[in-house]
Structure formats: structure tokens, C-alpha cells
Amino acid sequence: MSNEEDFAPKKKKSVEEAEKKRRERVIPGSLMKAVLRSGEGTGKPAEGDQVIFHCTTRTLDGAIVNSTRAELGGKGNPIRLILGKSKMILGLSEGIPTMLKGEIAMFKMKPEIHYAEDDCPVTAPEGFPMDDELHFEIEMLDFFKAKVISEDLGVVKKITDEGQGWESPREPYEVTARITAKTVDGKGILLHKEEPYFFTFGKSEVPKGLEMGIGTMARGEKAIVYVNKIYLTKSSLMSSLEGLEEVQFEIELVHFVQVRDMLGDGRLIKRRVVDGRGEFPMDCPLHDSLLRVHYKGMLLNEEKTLFYDTRVNNDGEPLEFCSGEGLVPEGLEMCVRLMLPGEVSLVTCPPDYAYDKFPSRPASVPEGAHVQWEIELLGFEMPKDWTGLTFQEIMEEAEKIKNTGNRLFKEGKFELAKAKYEKVIREYNHVNPQDDEEGKIFLNSRNSLHLNVAACYQKMGEYRKSIETCNKVLDANPLHVKALYRRGMAYMLGGDFDEAKEDFEMMVTVDKSSEPDAAAALLKLKQKQQEVEKKARKQFKGLFDKKPGEISEVGADSEDGKSLDDPTSKVEAEKNDGDGSTGSTPNAGTDCAFEGERTGFLGRLSPSGRRILSALGLNRCSVL
């Protein structure tokens, strides 16, 4: 019979059982407490709290064994631990949760609940009388709920004032903060309280532990971050760290600017200048939307030449465009999709995401130009909700999106086209035709979209995915002529010639009117096979012509005597490797044009190496 405990994580359960057994060692008389000074309030430390206390250990006759207090021979640094996480002697882990803030108490402990405990998690100081009964005088300076930032407890945060919003700085955000720092004994070592400190996150401009702490803060938050020496790395904020065991940073996160590395390589950078309205990313135009923006475009040259301003060049009207349709440069659209209404951002963009690949490059923007856009997102409209639409209205909306995909396909923007087709297919999951006529229209439309997706995959060189997409149509209708044709083309381009031939021949069996298209496809297939076999013979020439014991280099010489490693022959091979011919498509219901892809020799040979060797008569040979 199972219960909730059976589903608890085993590691957590085993830790709890170990702690329970450990607490059972505290028997009557082994731990005694006497209050020397009363504390304040009623709150007591709980698991997860950070406790800060001074500790002085004495023998029963009053001799001091060790102490954290400077006047008693210690360093003056109080102990800082986290209940339930830090390693502690058993007597303290049981005694400290009974104390109030400001309280001073004396704990009398038997050896078996301090350092003489079996498997004690804490090592006794050198020369410590661990087998003696001792007095531990504890002064509880402070305790509070702590946020553990590093697993080894080297960085811990205490929130003094909550901030606003959910977002926290991260690389490469620009941060403005007021920062002070002092040692654990209260000595001030850094003052930036009046004048805020500006730094870029991730550039090692502040110590690592401090940056980790700030990375958990919200705008306007005030906090204290305790940083152990292993996280006190040198930086422009603090260059001298000699002799510091731990530093206590007081921080007010004044402001931070969201900076995004859109490509991850530092080339396309979005820097938020003015905050927008709403919550990120829920209120961003992530999906296809009608966007309204004002923007300025500048060349990143010495003069920062302005080449376009909607407020000047567009009669003061904003630019309106639908996202996902390739109507603006890719870098601009990527950044606008991550903006909030009212936000102003500065975008630095490389040529390949600006105008070099954009069909309408402004005359004043030279090829290879880096640009900077200042963009203001005025607002956006979400795509039309199909809920409540009639079947006819749904099919009209689907046709609009499909036509946009067809335009993108013709422009060579196959990824964008595929996204449009797939968007409609997803929406179709919620469409329920009401009669046979609607069912027929719906099925034909969905099949057409799947085959358009398959055509996009072919153009992108992903032949296996194209085949899988065609199968979605053929699984329901194995005699679908257009699906057979498109799958056959994918098989052929992927080098699976036998499967391609089967599909093309099946077309004629299913529909005699498709015979011209099937014949053209079979002719092209034969030419492809001949090309591959010819190149295979060149590649393997001489491999099986040597006598036993002789060594032959595969493809060492071509027919014209040139080495295939010769750069000129490589170029010639690449030129002749593609197939520029246009494959015909069955006439009925054609949505996307299809052209043969240029693929390398090895790309075609690899999936069909067995068949090629068989065609060459090499499948009966053995290499010894």
C-alpha cells in the first residue's frame, strides 16, 4: 500500500531520516540552556534562516577555549550560518532555534553533541578539548530569511526592501546601482551610496559574488549580499581584496537597461532605451501580428548618416507591417517581436540581417553596411481569432495566410513560407466541418498545406522531413497523385532511387492523366542515376583493378588525367553536380513550384551507397 511518502525524493527522504536519527542523540541532560540576557520580540530562527552570532567556548571551570570576540582573543568576526543547510555541531543546531534576537544564552553540552559526536560534520579546531563537557556562550546578533545564491553558501542575500517587477539583470544588461561594502566586523571599505555605480553585467566589472547577487534583484530592490572570499574576484569596483575573508555588500538596484544579444555572437544587439507597458514577454508581439512602429535608420559610419526616418520620409505616419511575412529586414523584425508597446530600443545590426539579403535595399544604404535603428513600438494587433467564425470565413482566412506563404515561397523565403503553412495547419486542429461538402473542402485544403510544407523542406534540403510530411497525406489517401509525386521527388533528391521510381510509376497506375508528369519525372530520375553512377565509377576507379597485395588509391585520377584533389577539378565537379532543370508538377491543385536542388555528390551517394555499388557490380567483391 503506497502513501505520499513513497513519492518523496529518495535523497530528501534519506537526509530527513539521518537528521531525525541525529536528533535522537540529544538525550536528557546532554544539552542544558541558561539565558544570560533576554532577547527582543517573539520570533525565533527557523530552517532556511541565516543566523549571525558570536560564540565563546569555555571549560566548566571558566577557561576560554576559543572565541569569535576580539576582546577574548578572536578575530572579531561573528559566525554566519544557515539553519538546515550549513554544517553545525548538534548542540548548536538544536539550541540556536530556541533563541530570540539579541539574546545571550549559555549552552552546556556533553561531548557527544559537540565535536565528539559520531560522524560529526564539523572538524574541531586544533587542540580543542573535544572529549570534555563544555559551555558555549552564544549572542544572537541577527537572523532573517536568506536567499541562497550559491550552493556552497558562499553568496547569500537578505532583502531589505522589495523591488518592482519580475525581471532581473543578466548578461549583457547595463546596470546602475548604489553600492557600499564593509567587512564582517563592520569596517567600511567601499562607498558608492551617493553616486550610483554603472557597469555592464558579465564584463567582470564587479566581484563575481556581488554580480551573482545583483542578478537575483528586481528594479528598485534593496538588499544585503554576503560574499565569501572565493567569490571576491578582482574588478574595477574593487581592485584590492587582500586579507578579506568575507564582504557584506549593501545594494540598491537603481536601474538597469535590458540589452539582448539576439544572435549570441555580439553582432545583433537590442538595447532598450525607454521601458514599455506591460509584462515581458507576455505582452510582446511574439506571434504574427500587425505592428505599428516609428523608426530611424542610420549607417554605422563616422558620420552616423541618417538614411530613413518615418516621421520625415513617411509624412509623419508610422510604418505598418505584418510580422512573419519578410516585409522588413530580419534583424529589425526579430527585435520588434521582443518589444513592449511604448518601448523605444536602439538596435545595432550586421549587414546580413539588415539590407544585404533584403530585396528592397534603400539606395542610400551601400552593400555590406552595418546599420543602427532607433525603434519605437507604438502598438500591435494580434492575429484574428477564428473562434466564432463560420466555416466559410475560416477557409477565407486560411486562404489569405496560404497565399502569403506562396508569395514567400516564390521569393525564396522557405522558412517563413513553411511557418505560414504550419500556422494554418495548427489552427485546423480546432476546425470541425459540419457536412460532407465542408469535410471535402477542409481535407483538400489541409492536404494542400501539408504538400506545401513538404515542398519547403525540399527547398531547404531536408528530404527526410519532406517524405515524412508527404506521408501525412498518403497515410490517409495512399492514391493521392500529387503526394506521390512530391514524395518521389524527395526520394530522388535524397538518393533513394528505387523508392522514387515506385512513386512515379504508381502515379500512372492511379491516374492516367498524370502519365506525362510521371514520364518526365522518371526521365529525370534516370539522368540522376546515370550522373551518380558515373561519378561513383570515377571515385572508385582502380580500386578493384589491382592484383592482390597491391594498393590502389580511390579516385586518384580522373578520366582526363587530373587528380580529383586538384582545385580546378573540384570546381568543375561542383559546377556539374547540381541539376538546374525544373521538375514538372501534376497540373491539378499546384500551389508551389518545385525545382531540383543542387546537392553535393557525397550527399547523394551516402543514403544509397549500397545501390550504387550494386549497380557497378561491386556488391559481389570483397576487399582483403
PDB file of N, CA and C in Angstrom, residues 17 33 67 128 131 140 155 195 205 236 293 326 399 405 407 474 497 502 525 527 550 592 610 618:
ATOM      1  N   GLU A  17      15.695  11.418   7.359  1.00  0.00           N
ATOM      2  CA  GLU A  17      15.846  10.288   8.285  1.00  0.00           C
ATOM      3  C   GLU A  17      17.155  10.393   9.057  1.00  0.00           C
ATOM      4  N   LYS A  33      20.412  24.715  28.836  1.00  0.00           N
ATOM      5  CA  LYS A  33      20.445  26.128  28.427  1.00  0.00           C
ATOM      6  C   LYS A  33      20.137  27.029  29.609  1.00  0.00           C
ATOM      7  N   SER A  67      37.075  31.779  20.892  1.00  0.00           N
ATOM      8  CA  SER A  67      36.032  32.787  20.850  1.00  0.00           C
ATOM      9  C   SER A  67      36.110  33.545  19.527  1.00  0.00           C
ATOM     10  N   PHE A 128      41.515  21.422  20.360  1.00  0.00           N
ATOM     11  CA  PHE A 128      40.232  21.591  21.039  1.00  0.00           C
ATOM     12  C   PHE A 128      39.962  20.380  21.949  1.00  0.00           C
ATOM     13  N   ASP A 131      36.693  15.983  23.940  1.00  0.00           N
ATOM     14  CA  ASP A 131      36.121  14.943  24.802  1.00  0.00           C
ATOM     15  C   ASP A 131      35.651  15.488  26.139  1.00  0.00           C
ATOM     16  N   MET A 140      22.994  36.048  20.013  1.00  0.00           N
ATOM     17  CA  MET A 140      22.274  36.069  18.734  1.00  0.00           C
ATOM     18  C   MET A 140      22.181  37.516  18.237  1.00  0.00           C
ATOM     19  N   VAL A 155      27.594  32.781  -1.325  1.00  0.00           N
ATOM     20  CA  VAL A 155      26.880  34.023  -1.644  1.00  0.00           C
ATOM     21  C   VAL A 155      25.449  33.879  -1.147  1.00  0.00           C
ATOM     22  N   GLU A 195      26.716  58.460  -5.156  1.00  0.00           N
ATOM     23  CA  GLU A 195      26.925  58.437  -6.606  1.00  0.00           C
ATOM     24  C   GLU A 195      26.767  57.007  -7.114  1.00  0.00           C
ATOM     25  N   GLU A 205      33.162  43.613 -14.102  1.00  0.00           N
ATOM     26  CA  GLU A 205      33.407  44.958 -13.594  1.00  0.00           C
ATOM     27  C   GLU A 205      33.062  45.083 -12.109  1.00  0.00           C
ATOM     28  N   SER A 236      37.048  46.356 -11.480  1.00  0.00           N
ATOM     29  CA  SER A 236      37.258  47.798 -11.459  1.00  0.00           C
ATOM     30  C   SER A 236      36.580  48.435 -10.249  1.00  0.00           C
ATOM     31  N   VAL A 293       5.146  50.918 -36.014  1.00  0.00           N
ATOM     32  CA  VAL A 293       6.395  51.410 -35.435  1.00  0.00           C
ATOM     33  C   VAL A 293       6.814  52.714 -36.115  1.00  0.00           C
ATOM     34  N   GLY A 326       8.302  38.728 -43.951  1.00  0.00           N
ATOM     35  CA  GLY A 326       9.504  39.183 -44.641  1.00  0.00           C
ATOM     36  C   GLY A 326       9.378  40.569 -45.241  1.00  0.00           C
ATOM     37  N   GLU A 399      -7.039  30.873 -46.538  1.00  0.00           N
ATOM     38  CA  GLU A 399      -6.561  31.127 -47.902  1.00  0.00           C
ATOM     39  C   GLU A 399      -5.656  32.365 -47.951  1.00  0.00           C
ATOM     40  N   GLY A 405       2.034  32.651 -47.730  1.00  0.00           N
ATOM     41  CA  GLY A 405       3.076  31.622 -47.761  1.00  0.00           C
ATOM     42  C   GLY A 405       3.553  31.353 -49.174  1.00  0.00           C
ATOM     43  N   ARG A 407       3.596  33.483 -51.633  1.00  0.00           N
ATOM     44  CA  ARG A 407       4.445  34.602 -52.047  1.00  0.00           C
ATOM     45  C   ARG A 407       5.853  34.465 -51.468  1.00  0.00           C
ATOM     46  N   LEU A 474      -0.466  10.662 -47.511  1.00  0.00           N
ATOM     47  CA  LEU A 474      -0.594   9.317 -48.085  1.00  0.00           C
ATOM     48  C   LEU A 474      -1.102   8.286 -47.089  1.00  0.00           C
ATOM     49  N   PHE A 497      16.656   6.057 -55.050  1.00  0.00           N
ATOM     50  CA  PHE A 497      16.140   6.000 -56.413  1.00  0.00           C
ATOM     51  C   PHE A 497      15.042   4.935 -56.593  1.00  0.00           C
ATOM     52  N   GLU A 502       9.225   3.852 -57.663  1.00  0.00           N
ATOM     53  CA  GLU A 502       7.945   3.247 -57.281  1.00  0.00           C
ATOM     54  C   GLU A 502       6.842   4.301 -57.205  1.00  0.00           C
ATOM     55  N   LEU A 525      14.821  11.078 -63.174  1.00  0.00           N
ATOM     56  CA  LEU A 525      15.371  10.104 -62.236  1.00  0.00           C
ATOM     57  C   LEU A 525      16.477   9.296 -62.903  1.00  0.00           C
ATOM     58  N   GLN A 527      18.367  10.183 -65.410  1.00  0.00           N
ATOM     59  CA  GLN A 527      19.532  11.056 -65.581  1.00  0.00           C
ATOM     60  C   GLN A 527      20.297  11.199 -64.265  1.00  0.00           C
ATOM     61  N   GLU A 550      48.562  -5.397 -53.997  1.00  0.00           N
ATOM     62  CA  GLU A 550      48.828  -4.050 -54.476  1.00  0.00           C
ATOM     63  C   GLU A 550      47.860  -3.070 -53.821  1.00  0.00           C
ATOM     64  N   CYS A 592       2.841  25.262 -55.149  1.00  0.00           N
ATOM     65  CA  CYS A 592       4.207  25.748 -55.084  1.00  0.00           C
ATOM     66  C   CYS A 592       4.999  25.161 -56.222  1.00  0.00           C
ATOM     67  N   ARG A 610      24.769   1.467 -51.062  1.00  0.00           N
ATOM     68  CA  ARG A 610      24.583   0.038 -51.355  1.00  0.00           C
ATOM     69  C   ARG A 610      24.073  -0.148 -52.772  1.00  0.00           C
ATOM     70  N   LEU A 618      29.777  -4.109 -57.812  1.00  0.00           N
ATOM     71  CA  LEU A 618      30.814  -4.238 -56.785  1.00  0.00           C
ATOM     72  C   LEU A 618      30.304  -4.948 -55.533  1.00  0.00           C
TER      73      LEU A 618
END
